Coordinates of C-alpha atoms in Angstrom, one line a residue:
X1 CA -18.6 171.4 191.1
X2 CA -20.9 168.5 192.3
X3 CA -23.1 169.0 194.7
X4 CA -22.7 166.2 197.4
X5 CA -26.4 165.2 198.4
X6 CA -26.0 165.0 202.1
X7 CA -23.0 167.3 203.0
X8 CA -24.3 169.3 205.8
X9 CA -22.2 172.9 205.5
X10 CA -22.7 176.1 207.7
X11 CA -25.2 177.8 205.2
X12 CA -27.2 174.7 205.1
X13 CA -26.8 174.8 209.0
X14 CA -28.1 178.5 208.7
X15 CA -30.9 178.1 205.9
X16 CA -32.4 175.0 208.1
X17 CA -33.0 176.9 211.1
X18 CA -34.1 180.1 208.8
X19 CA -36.6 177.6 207.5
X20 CA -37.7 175.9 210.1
X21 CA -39.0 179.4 211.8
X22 CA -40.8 180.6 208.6
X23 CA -42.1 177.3 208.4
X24 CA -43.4 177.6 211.7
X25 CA -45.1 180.9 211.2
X26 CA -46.4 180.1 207.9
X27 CA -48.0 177.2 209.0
X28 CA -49.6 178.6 212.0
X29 CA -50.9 181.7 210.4
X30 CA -50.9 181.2 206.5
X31 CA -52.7 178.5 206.1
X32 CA -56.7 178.4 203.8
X33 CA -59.5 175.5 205.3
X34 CA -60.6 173.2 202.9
X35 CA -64.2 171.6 205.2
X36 CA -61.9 168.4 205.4
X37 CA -60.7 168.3 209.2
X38 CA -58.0 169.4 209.9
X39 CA -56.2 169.5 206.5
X40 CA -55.7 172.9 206.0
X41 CA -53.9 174.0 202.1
X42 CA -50.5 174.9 204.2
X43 CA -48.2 177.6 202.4
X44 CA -45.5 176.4 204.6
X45 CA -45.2 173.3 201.8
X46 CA -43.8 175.6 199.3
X47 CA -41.0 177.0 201.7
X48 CA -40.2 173.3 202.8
X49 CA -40.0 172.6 199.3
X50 CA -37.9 175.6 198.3
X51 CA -35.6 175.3 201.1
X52 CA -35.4 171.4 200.2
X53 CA -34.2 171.9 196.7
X54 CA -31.9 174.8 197.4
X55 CA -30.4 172.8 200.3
X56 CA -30.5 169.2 200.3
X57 CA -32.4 166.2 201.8
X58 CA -31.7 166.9 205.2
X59 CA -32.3 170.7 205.4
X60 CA -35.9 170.1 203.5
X61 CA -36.7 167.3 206.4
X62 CA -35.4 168.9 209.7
X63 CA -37.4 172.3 208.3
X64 CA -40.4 170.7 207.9
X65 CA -40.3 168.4 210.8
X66 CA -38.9 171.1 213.1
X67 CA -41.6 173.7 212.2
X68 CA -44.7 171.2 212.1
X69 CA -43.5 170.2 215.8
X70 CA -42.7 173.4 216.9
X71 CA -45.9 175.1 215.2
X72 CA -48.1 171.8 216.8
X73 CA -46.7 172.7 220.1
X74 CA -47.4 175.8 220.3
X75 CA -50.9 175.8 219.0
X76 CA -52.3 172.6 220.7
X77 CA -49.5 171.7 223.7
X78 CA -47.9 168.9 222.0
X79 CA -47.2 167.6 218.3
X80 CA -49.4 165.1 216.4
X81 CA -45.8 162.9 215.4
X82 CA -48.0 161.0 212.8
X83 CA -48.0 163.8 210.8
X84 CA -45.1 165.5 212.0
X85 CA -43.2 162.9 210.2
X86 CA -44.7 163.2 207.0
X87 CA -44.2 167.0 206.8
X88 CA -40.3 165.5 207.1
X89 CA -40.6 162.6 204.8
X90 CA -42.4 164.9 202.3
X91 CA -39.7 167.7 202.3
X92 CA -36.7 165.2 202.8
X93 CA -38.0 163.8 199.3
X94 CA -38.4 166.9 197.5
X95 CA -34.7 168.0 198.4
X96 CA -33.9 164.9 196.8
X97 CA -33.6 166.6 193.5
X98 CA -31.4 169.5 195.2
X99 CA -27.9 167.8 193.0
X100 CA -29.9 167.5 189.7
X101 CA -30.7 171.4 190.3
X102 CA -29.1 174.1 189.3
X103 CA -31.0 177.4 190.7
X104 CA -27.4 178.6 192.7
X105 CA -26.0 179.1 189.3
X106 CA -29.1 181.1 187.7
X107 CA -30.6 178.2 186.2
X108 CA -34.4 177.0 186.6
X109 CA -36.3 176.7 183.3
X110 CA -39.0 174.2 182.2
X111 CA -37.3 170.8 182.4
X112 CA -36.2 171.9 185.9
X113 CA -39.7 173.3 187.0
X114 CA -40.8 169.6 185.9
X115 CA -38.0 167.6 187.6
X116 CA -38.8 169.3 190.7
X117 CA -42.3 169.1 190.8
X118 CA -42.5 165.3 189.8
X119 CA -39.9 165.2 192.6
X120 CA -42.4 167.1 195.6
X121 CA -45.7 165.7 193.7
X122 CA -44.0 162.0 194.4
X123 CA -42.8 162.8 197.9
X124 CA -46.0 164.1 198.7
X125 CA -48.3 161.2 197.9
X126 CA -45.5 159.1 199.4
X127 CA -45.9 161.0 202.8
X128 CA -49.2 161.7 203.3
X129 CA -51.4 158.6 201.5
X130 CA -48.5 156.2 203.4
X131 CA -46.7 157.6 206.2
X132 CA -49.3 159.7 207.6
X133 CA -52.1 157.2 207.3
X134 CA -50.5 154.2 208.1
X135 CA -48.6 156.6 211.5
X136 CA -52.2 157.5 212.3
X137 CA -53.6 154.1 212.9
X138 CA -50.8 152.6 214.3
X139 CA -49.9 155.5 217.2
X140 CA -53.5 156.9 217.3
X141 CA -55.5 154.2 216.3
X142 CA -57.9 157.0 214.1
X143 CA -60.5 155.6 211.7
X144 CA -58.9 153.8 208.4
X145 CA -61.5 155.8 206.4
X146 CA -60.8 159.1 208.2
X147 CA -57.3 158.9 207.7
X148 CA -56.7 158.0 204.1
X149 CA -59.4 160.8 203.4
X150 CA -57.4 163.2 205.0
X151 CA -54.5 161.8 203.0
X152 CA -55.6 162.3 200.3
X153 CA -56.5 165.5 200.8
X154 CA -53.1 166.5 202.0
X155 CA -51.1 165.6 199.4
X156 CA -52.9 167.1 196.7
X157 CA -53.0 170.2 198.6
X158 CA -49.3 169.9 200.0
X159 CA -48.4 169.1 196.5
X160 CA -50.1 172.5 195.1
X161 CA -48.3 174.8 197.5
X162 CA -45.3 173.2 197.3
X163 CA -45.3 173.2 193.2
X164 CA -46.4 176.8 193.0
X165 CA -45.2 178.6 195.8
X166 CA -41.7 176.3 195.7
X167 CA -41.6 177.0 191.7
X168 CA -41.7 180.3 192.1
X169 CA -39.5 181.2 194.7
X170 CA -37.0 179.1 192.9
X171 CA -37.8 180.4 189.8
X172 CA -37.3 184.0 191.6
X173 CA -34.4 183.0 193.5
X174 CA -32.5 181.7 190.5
X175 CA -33.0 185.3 188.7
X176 CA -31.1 186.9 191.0
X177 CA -28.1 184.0 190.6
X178 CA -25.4 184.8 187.7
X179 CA -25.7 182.6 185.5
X180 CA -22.1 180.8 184.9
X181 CA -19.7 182.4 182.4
X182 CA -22.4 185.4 181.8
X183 CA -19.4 187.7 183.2
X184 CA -16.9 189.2 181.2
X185 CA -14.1 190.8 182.1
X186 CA -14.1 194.6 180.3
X187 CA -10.8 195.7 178.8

């Protein structure tokens, strides 16, 4: 069966809002300083990411846009949309390779761990050295210097936690898939 890249079914209603609260938590309380400000390494990434690859585009972007708003919210009184947008951008693009993957059906080995991190690695430079930056300036007006620093920093970090704690939960999740034909029927 082909997977449709945008179809938006019940389960994918179910995972998003699933997501989008362990999102939330995760990057309110599991979250490491790096001396940078405010750029944090964000565990949330590798749920995003996860969540993004297991269900689509749409349910990787509302996740992490929902939680970083919601978690922003609640911990300062109102979001910081700049980078709100980027956690969506960057976990829109890594569910990108959602139809290329096969994790539902028990499969994630090498070439897939590669096509998905090249996938979240991409989306992550693309979200927070462009849309971030660029957001910042133009709504904020923050310092060019500050903001492509910050950048930087982010997607490297982003891009760690989303390849290791996203491989391995699909990696994880995909052991507990059968694999197809690998029943038989006994006699």
């Amino acid at each position: 069966m082909q997977k449709k890249m945008f179809e938006f079914k019940t389960k994918t209603i179910v995972a998003t809002g699933l997501g989008a609260a362990l999102f939330t938590l995760l990057f309110m309380y599991v979250k490491v300083p790096t001396g940078i400000p405010e750029t944090e390494i964000q565990t949330a990434y590798g749920i995003g990411a996860f969540f993004g690859a297991l269900f689509g585009p749409i349910a990787g972007g509302l996740i992490a846009f929902i939680g970083h708003a919601l978690s922003d919210s609640v911990q300062y009184g109102s979001a910081w949309w700049s980078w709100v947008i980027a956690s969506g951008v960057a976990c829109f693009g890594t569910g990108l390779v959602y139809p290329r993957l096969k994790v539902d059906e028990g499969i994630f080995g090498g070439k897939d761990i590669l096509m998905f991190n090249i996938y979240q690695v991409v989306s992550n430079a693309i979200a927070w050295i462009i849309v971030a930056p660029v957001l910042d300036i133009v709504i904020y007006a923050e310092p060019v210097n500050l903001v492509f620093t910050q950048g930087i920093t982010a997607t490297l970090l982003n891009a760690i936690s989303a390849g290791v704690i996203g491989s391995l939960l699909l990696f994880a999740y995909s052991k507990t898939r059968a694999k197809k034909g690998s029943l038989t029927k006994e006699g």
